[in-house]
mmCIF file of C-alpha atoms in Angstrom:
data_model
loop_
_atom_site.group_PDB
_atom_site.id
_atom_site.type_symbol
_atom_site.label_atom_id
_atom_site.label_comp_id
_atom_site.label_asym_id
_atom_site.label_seq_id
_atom_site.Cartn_x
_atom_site.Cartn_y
_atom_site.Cartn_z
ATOM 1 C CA UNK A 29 -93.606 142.490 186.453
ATOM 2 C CA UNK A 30 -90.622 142.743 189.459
ATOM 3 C CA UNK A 31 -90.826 145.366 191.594
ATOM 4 C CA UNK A 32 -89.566 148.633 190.652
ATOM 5 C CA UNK A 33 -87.101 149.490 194.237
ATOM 6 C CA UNK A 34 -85.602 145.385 192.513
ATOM 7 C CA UNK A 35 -85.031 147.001 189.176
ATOM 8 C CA UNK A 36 -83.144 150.282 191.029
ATOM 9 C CA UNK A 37 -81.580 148.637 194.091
ATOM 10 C CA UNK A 38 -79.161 145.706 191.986
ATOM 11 C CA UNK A 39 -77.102 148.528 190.508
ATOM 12 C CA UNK A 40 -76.181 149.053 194.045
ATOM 13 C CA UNK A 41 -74.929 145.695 194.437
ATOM 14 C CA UNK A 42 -71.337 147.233 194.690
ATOM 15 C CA UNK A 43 -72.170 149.051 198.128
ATOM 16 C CA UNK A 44 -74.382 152.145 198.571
ATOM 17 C CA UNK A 45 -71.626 154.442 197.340
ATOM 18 C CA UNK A 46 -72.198 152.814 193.305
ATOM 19 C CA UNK A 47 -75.028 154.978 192.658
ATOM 20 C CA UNK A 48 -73.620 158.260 194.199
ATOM 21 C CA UNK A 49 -69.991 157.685 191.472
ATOM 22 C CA UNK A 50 -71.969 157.252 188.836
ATOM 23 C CA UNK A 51 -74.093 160.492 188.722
ATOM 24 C CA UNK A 52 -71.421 162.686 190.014
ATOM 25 C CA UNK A 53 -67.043 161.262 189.456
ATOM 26 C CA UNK A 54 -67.573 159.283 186.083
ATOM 27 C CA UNK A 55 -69.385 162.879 184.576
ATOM 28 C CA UNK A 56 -66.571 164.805 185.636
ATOM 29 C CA UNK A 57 -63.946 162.334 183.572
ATOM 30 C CA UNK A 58 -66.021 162.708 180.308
ATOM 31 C CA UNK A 59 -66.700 166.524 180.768
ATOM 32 C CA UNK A 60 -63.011 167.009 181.599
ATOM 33 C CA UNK A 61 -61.845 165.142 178.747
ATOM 34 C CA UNK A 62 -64.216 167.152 176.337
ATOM 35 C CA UNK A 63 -63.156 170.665 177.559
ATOM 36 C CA UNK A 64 -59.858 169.920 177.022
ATOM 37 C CA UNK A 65 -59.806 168.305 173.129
ATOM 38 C CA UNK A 66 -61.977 171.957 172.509
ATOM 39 C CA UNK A 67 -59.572 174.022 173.851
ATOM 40 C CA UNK A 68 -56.438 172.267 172.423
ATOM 41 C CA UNK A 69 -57.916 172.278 168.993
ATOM 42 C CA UNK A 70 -59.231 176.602 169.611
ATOM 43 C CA UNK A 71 -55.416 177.177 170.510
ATOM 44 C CA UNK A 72 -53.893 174.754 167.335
ATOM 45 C CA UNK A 73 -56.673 176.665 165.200
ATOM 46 C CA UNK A 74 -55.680 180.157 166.388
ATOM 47 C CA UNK A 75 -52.116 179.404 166.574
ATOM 48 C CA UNK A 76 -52.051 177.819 162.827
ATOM 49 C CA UNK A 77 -53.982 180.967 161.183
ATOM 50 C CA UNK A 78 -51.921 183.734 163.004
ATOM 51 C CA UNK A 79 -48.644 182.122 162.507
ATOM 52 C CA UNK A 80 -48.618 179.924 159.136
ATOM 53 C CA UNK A 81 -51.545 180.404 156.856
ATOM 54 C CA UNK A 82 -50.050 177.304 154.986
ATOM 55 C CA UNK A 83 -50.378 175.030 158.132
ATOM 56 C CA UNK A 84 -53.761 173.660 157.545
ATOM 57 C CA UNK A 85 -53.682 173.081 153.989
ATOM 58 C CA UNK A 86 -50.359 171.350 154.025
ATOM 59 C CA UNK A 87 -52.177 168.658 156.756
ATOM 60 C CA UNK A 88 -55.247 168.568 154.843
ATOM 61 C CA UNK A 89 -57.313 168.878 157.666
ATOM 62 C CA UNK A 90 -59.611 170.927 155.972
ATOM 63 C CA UNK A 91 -59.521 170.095 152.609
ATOM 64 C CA UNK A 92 -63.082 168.557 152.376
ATOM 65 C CA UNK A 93 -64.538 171.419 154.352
ATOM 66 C CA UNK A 94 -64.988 169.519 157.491
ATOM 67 C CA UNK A 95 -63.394 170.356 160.922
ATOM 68 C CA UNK A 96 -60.437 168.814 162.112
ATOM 69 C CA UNK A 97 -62.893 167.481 165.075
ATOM 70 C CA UNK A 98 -66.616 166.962 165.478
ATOM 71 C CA UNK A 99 -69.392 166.508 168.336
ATOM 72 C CA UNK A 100 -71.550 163.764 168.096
ATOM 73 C CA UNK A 101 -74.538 161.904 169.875
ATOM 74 C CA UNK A 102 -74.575 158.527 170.481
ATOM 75 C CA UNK A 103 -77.722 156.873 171.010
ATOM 76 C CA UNK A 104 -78.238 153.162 172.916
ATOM 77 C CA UNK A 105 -81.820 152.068 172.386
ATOM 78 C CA UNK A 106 -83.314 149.144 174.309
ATOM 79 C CA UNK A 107 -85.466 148.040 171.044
ATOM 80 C CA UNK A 108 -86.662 144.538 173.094
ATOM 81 C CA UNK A 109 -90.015 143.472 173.308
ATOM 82 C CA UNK A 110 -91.620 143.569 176.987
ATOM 83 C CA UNK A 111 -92.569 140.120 177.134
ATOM 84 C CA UNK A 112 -89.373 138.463 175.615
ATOM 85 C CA UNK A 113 -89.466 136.145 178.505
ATOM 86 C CA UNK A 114 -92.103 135.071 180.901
ATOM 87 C CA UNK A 115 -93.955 137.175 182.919
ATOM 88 C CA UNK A 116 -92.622 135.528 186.399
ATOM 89 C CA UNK A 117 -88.883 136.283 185.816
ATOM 90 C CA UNK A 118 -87.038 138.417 187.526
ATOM 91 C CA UNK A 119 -87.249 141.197 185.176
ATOM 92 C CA UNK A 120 -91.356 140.798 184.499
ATOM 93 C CA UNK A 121 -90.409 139.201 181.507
ATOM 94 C CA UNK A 122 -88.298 142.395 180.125
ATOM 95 C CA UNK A 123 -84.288 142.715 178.977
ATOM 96 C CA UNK A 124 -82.811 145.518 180.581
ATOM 97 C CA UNK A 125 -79.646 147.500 179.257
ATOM 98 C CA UNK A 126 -77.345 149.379 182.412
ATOM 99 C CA UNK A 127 -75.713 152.486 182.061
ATOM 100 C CA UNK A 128 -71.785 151.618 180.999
ATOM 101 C CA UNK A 129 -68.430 153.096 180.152
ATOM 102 C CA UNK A 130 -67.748 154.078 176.759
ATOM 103 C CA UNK A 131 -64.139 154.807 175.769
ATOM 104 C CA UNK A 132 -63.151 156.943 171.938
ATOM 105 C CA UNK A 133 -59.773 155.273 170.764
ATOM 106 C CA UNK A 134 -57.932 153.975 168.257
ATOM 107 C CA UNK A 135 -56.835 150.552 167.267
ATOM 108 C CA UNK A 136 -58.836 148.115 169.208
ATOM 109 C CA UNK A 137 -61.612 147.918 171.367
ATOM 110 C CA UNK A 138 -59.970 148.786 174.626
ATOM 111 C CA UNK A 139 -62.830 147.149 176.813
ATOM 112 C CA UNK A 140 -61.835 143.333 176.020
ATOM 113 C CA UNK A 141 -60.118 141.027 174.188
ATOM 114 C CA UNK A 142 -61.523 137.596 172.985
ATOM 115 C CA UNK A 143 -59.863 134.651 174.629
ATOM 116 C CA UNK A 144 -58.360 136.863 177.968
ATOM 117 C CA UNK A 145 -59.725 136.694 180.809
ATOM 118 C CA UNK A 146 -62.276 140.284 181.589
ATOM 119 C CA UNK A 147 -60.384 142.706 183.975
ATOM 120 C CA UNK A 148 -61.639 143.776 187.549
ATOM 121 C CA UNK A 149 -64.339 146.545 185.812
ATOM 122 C CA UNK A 150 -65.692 144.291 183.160
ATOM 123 C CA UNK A 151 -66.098 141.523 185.239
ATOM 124 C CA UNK A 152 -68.219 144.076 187.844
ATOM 125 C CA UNK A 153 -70.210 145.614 184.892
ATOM 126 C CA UNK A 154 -70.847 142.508 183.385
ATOM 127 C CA UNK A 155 -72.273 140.566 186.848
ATOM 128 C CA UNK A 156 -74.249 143.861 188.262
ATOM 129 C CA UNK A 157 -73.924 146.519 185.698
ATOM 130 C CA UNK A 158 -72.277 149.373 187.299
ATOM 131 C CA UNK A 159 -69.484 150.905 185.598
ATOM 132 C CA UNK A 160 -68.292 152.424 188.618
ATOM 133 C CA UNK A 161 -67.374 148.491 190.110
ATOM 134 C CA UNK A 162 -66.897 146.473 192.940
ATOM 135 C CA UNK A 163 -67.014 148.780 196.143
ATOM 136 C CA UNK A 164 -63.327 149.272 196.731
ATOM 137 C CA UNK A 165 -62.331 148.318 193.497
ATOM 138 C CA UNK A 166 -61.907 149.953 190.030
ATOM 139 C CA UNK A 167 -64.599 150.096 187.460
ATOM 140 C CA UNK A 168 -64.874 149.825 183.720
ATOM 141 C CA UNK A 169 -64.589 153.485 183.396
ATOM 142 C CA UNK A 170 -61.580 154.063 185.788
ATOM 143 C CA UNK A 171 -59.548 151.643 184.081
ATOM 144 C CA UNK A 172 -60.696 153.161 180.467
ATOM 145 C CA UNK A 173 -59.600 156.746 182.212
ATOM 146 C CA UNK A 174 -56.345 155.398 183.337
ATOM 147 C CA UNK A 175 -55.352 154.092 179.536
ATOM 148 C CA UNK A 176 -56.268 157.208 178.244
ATOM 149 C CA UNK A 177 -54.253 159.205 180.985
ATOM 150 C CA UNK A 178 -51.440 156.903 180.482
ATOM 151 C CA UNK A 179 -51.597 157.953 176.840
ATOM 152 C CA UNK A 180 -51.569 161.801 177.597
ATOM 153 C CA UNK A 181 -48.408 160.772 179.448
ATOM 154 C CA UNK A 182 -47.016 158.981 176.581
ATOM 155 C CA UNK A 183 -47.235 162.413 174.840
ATOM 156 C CA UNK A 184 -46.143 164.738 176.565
ATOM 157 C CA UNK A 185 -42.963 162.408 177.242
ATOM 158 C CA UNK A 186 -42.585 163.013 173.438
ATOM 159 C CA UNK A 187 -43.880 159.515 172.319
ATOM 160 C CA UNK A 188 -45.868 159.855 169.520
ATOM 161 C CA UNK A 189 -46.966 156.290 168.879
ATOM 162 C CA UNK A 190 -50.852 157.454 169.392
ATOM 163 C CA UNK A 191 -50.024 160.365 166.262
ATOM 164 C CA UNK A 192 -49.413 157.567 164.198
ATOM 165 C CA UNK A 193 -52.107 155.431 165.180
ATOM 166 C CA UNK A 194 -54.347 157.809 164.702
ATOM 167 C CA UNK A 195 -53.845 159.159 161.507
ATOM 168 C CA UNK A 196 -52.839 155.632 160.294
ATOM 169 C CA UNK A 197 -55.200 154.879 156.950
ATOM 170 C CA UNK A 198 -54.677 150.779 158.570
ATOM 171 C CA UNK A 199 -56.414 151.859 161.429
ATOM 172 C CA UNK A 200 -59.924 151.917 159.625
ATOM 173 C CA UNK A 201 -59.654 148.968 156.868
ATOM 174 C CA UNK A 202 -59.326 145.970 159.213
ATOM 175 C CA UNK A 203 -55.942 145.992 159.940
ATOM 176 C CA UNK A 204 -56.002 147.078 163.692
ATOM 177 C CA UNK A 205 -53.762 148.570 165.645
ATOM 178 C CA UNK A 206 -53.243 148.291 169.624
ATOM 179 C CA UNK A 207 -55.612 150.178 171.338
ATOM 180 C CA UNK A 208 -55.080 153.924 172.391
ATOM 181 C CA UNK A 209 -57.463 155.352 174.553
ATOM 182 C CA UNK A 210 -57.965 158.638 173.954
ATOM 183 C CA UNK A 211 -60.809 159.788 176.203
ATOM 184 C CA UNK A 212 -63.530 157.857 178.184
ATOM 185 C CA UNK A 213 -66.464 158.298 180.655
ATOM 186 C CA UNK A 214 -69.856 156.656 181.237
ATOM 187 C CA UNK A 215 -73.422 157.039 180.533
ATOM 188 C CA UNK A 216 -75.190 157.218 183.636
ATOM 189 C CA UNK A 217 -79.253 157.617 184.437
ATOM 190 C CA UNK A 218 -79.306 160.996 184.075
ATOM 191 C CA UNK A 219 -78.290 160.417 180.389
ATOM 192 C CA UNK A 220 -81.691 158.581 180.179
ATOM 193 C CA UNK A 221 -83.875 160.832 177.538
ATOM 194 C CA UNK A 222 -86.693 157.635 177.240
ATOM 195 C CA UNK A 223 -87.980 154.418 179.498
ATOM 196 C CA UNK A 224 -92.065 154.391 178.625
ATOM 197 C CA UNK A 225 -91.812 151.282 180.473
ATOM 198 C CA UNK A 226 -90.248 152.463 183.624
ATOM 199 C CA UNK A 227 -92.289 151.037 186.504
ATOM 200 C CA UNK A 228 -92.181 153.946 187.930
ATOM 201 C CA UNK A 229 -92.477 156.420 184.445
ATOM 202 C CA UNK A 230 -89.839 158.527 186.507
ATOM 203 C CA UNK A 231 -87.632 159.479 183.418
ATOM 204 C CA UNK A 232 -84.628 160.380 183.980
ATOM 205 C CA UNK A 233 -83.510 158.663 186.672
ATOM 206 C CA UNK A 234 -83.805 154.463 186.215
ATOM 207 C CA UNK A 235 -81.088 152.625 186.620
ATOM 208 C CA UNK A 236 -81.373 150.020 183.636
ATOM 209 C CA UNK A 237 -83.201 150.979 180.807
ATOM 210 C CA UNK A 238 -86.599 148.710 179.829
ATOM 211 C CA UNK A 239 -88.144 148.108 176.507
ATOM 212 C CA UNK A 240 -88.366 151.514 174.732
ATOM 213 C CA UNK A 241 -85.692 153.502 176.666
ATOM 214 C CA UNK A 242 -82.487 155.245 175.810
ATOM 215 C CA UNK A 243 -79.199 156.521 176.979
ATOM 216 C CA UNK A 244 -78.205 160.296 174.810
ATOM 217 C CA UNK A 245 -74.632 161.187 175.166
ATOM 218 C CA UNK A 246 -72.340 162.778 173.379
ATOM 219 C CA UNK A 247 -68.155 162.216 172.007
ATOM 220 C CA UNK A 248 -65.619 164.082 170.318
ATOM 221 C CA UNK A 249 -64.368 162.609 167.450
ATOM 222 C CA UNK A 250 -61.300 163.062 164.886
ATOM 223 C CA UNK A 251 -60.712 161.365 161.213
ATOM 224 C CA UNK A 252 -59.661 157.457 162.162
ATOM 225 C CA UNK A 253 -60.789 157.500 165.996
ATOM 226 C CA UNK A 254 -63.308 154.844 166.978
ATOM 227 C CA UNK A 255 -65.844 154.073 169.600
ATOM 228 C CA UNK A 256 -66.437 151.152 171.855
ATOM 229 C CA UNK A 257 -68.040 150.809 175.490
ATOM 230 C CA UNK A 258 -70.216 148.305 177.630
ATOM 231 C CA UNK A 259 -73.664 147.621 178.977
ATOM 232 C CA UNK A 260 -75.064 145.028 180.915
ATOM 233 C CA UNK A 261 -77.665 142.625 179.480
ATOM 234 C CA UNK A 262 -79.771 141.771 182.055
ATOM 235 C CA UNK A 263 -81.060 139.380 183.336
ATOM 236 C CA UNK A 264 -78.121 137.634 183.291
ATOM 237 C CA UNK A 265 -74.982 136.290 185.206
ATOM 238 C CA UNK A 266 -72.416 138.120 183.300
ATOM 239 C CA UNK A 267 -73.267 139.319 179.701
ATOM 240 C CA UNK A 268 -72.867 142.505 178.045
ATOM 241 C CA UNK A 269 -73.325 144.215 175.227
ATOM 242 C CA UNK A 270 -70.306 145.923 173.200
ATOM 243 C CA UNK A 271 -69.009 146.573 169.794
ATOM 244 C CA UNK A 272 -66.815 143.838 168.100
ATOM 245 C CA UNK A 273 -63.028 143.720 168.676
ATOM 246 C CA UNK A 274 -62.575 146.409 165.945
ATOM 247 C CA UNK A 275 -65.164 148.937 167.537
ATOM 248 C CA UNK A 276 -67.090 151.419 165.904
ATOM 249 C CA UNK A 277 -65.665 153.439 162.840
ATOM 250 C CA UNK A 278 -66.972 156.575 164.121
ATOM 251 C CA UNK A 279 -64.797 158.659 160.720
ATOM 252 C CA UNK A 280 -62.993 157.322 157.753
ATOM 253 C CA UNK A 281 -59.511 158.673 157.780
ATOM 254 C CA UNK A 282 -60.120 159.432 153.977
ATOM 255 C CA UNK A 283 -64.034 160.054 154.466
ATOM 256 C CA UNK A 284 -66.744 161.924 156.206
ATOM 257 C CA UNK A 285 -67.775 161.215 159.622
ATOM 258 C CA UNK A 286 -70.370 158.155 160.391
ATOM 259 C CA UNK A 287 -74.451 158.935 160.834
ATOM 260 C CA UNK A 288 -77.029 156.720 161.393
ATOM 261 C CA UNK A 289 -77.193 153.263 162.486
ATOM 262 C CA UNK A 290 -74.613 151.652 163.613
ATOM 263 C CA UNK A 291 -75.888 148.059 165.487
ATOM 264 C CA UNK A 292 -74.355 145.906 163.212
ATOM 265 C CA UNK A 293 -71.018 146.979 164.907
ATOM 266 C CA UNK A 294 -72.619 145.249 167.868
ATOM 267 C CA UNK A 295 -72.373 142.026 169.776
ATOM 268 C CA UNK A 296 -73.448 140.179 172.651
ATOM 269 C CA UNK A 297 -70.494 138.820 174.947
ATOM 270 C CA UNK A 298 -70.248 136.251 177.745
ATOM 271 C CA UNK A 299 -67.495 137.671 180.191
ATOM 272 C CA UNK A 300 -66.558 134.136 181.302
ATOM 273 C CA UNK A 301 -66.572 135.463 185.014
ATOM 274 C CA UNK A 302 -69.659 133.231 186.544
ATOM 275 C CA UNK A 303 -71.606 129.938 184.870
ATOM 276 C CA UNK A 304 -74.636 130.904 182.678
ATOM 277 C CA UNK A 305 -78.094 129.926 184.244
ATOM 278 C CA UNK A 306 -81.810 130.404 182.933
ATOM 279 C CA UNK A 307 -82.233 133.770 182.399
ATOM 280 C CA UNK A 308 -84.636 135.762 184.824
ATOM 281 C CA UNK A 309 -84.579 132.554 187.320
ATOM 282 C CA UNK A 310 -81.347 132.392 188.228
ATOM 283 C CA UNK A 311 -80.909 133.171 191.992
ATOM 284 C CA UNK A 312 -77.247 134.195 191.381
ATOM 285 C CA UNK A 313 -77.923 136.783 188.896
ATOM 286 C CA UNK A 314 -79.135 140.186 188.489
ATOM 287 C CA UNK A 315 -81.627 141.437 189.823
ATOM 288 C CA UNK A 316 -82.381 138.656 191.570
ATOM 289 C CA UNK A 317 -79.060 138.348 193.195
ATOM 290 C CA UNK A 318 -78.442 139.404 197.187
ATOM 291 C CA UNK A 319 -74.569 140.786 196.524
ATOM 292 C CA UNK A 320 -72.799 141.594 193.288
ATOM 293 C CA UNK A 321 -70.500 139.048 193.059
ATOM 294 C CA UNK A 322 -72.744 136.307 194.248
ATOM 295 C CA UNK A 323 -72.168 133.168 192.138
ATOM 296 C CA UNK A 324 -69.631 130.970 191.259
ATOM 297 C CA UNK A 325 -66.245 131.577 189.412
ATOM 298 C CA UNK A 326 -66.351 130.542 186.017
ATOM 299 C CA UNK A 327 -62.745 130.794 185.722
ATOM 300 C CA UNK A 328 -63.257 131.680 181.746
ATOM 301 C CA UNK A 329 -62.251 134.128 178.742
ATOM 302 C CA UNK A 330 -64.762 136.822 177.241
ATOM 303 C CA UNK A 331 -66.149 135.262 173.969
ATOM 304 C CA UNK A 332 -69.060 135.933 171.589
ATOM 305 C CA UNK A 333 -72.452 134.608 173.509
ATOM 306 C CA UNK A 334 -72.746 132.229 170.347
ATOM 307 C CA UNK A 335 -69.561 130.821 171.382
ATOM 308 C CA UNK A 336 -71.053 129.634 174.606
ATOM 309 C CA UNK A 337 -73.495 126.343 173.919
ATOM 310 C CA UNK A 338 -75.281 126.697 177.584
ATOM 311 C CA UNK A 339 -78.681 125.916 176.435
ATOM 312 C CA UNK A 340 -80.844 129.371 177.174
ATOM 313 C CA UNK A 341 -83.069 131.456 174.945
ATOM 314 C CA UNK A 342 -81.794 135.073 173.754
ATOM 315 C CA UNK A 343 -82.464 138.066 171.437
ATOM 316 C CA UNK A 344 -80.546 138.417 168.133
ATOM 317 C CA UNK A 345 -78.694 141.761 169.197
ATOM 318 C CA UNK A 346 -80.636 143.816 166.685
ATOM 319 C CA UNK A 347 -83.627 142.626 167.992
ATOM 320 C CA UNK A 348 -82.622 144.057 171.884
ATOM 321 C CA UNK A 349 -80.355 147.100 171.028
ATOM 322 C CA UNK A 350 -79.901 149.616 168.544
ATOM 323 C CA UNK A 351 -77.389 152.359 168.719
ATOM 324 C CA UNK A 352 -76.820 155.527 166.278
ATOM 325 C CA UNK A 353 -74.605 158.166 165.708
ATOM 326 C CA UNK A 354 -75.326 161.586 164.860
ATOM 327 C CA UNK A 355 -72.763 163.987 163.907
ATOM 328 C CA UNK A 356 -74.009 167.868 165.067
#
């Protein structure tokens, strides 16, 4: 098995400052985000019973009984065995799954888009797994923050193009509209709740996640809103893990909101950022690698690993991940 400091010191790969952004700036964006969809929906709650007792029913919102928003836990399981590859790898023979950036949204999955080339974040999260990027440049989760402030904008400049996505019936049977971000953040190592095989059986508080370990966190969600975000499979040069292009139907516009298990949503992507080699023996990827970005350019577009013909063992993704929902 690789030593534990390897397993915690390649998340640093982006300079010494990775580690410090993840546990601390990235919480404050999802915490932020939270506070403020509960106390815009307390005010329109108040505001619609004290001034038109006909508001509500003439929207529906509450004609099934359920509220017009709802809390729920997400759950990313690393569901790998511990030997999937052999014992002198890089990883002791393990797959590891990094903390990531998770965005709630409509329309798309705002993370990537098959064929185009990953932006600056993915490309960082995908190569050494920290959400939080390249030192000096923006991570997965800033640039998931930034289309979800640049859709607050949007509204209060009177555009109302997100209303309609989001209440669209389209956006949930296949028929996808462009992405909205609504809010976003990242799961970081103090959202670890498991790792039995930790090296160091120091729970929370591992970087990656081994065999048996999982991230907890929890989303806000409304009828036709979606979830998508990112993790690093490692080892690798630059593959993650992420929901398909459509994301995750976290609520039926016309149903009840989603519980249970939702992997099938998932896939395995190639980032198209740095050639593919043997997993766990490559000197270029992580955790083996010296820097972050050390490798060559691939030059390529994000497509589905099965896509990519390079020759290498891996995991069916139900057979490495799992994630659920739970509504509360």
């Amino acid at each position: 098995m690789s030593s534990d400091p390897t397993r915690r010191r390649f998340l640093l790969g982006g300079g010494t400052v990775a580690a410090l952004a993840l546990a601390g700036c990235v919480g404050d964006d999802t915490n932020s985000g939270d506070n403020s969809t509960d106390n815009t929906d307390e005010t329109m709650d108040n505001s619609s019973m004290e001034d038109d007792d006909d508001s509500m029913e003439d929207e529906g919102s509450m004609d099934d009984g359920t509220m017009e928003s709802v809390t729920m836990t997400v759950r990313i399981e690393n569901v790998a065995p511990t030997d999937f590859y052999p014992s002198d790898a890089s990883t002791g023979g393990q797959i590891w799954i990094t903390p990531g950036a998770y965005a709630v949204h409509t329309g798309t999955n705002p993370i990537y888009t098959e064929g185009e080339s990953a932006t600056i974040g993915l490309e960082a999260l995908a190569e050494a797994g920290p959400p939080t990027g390249f030192e000096g440049e923006p991570g997965l989760v800033d640039e998931l923050t930034e289309m979800a402030n640049m859709g607050m904008d949007n509204e209060m400049e009177g555009d109302d193009s997100m209303d309609d996505d989001s209440t669209d019936d389209d956006s949930m049977d296949g028929s996808m509209e462009e992405s909205a971000v609504l809010h976003a953040g990242a799961y970081t190592p103090e959202n670890t709740v498991a790792d039995p095989n930790d090296p160091m059986g120091s729970v929370p508080g591992a970087p990656p996640i081994a065999p048996g370990g999982a991230f907890e966190f929890e989303i806000e969600a409304e009828p036709g809103q979606r979830l998508s975000f990112a993790s690093m499979f490692v080892p690798s040069n630059d593959l993650f893990f992420s929901p398909s292009p459509e994301g995750i139907a976290l609520w039926p516009a016309d149903g009840e909101p989603v519980a249970g298990d939702v992997t099938d949503a998932i896939g395995l992507y190639d980032a198209g950022t740095e050639p593919n080699g043997e997993p766990g023996f490559d000197p270029d990827q992580a955790p083996a690698q010296n820097s972050p970005d050390q490798g060559d350019d691939e030059g390529g577009v994000v497509r589905p690993l099965r896509e990519v013909a390079d020759g290498f063992e891996y995991p069916a993704v139900e057979d490495a991940i799992q994630v659920t929902v739970a509504p509360q």
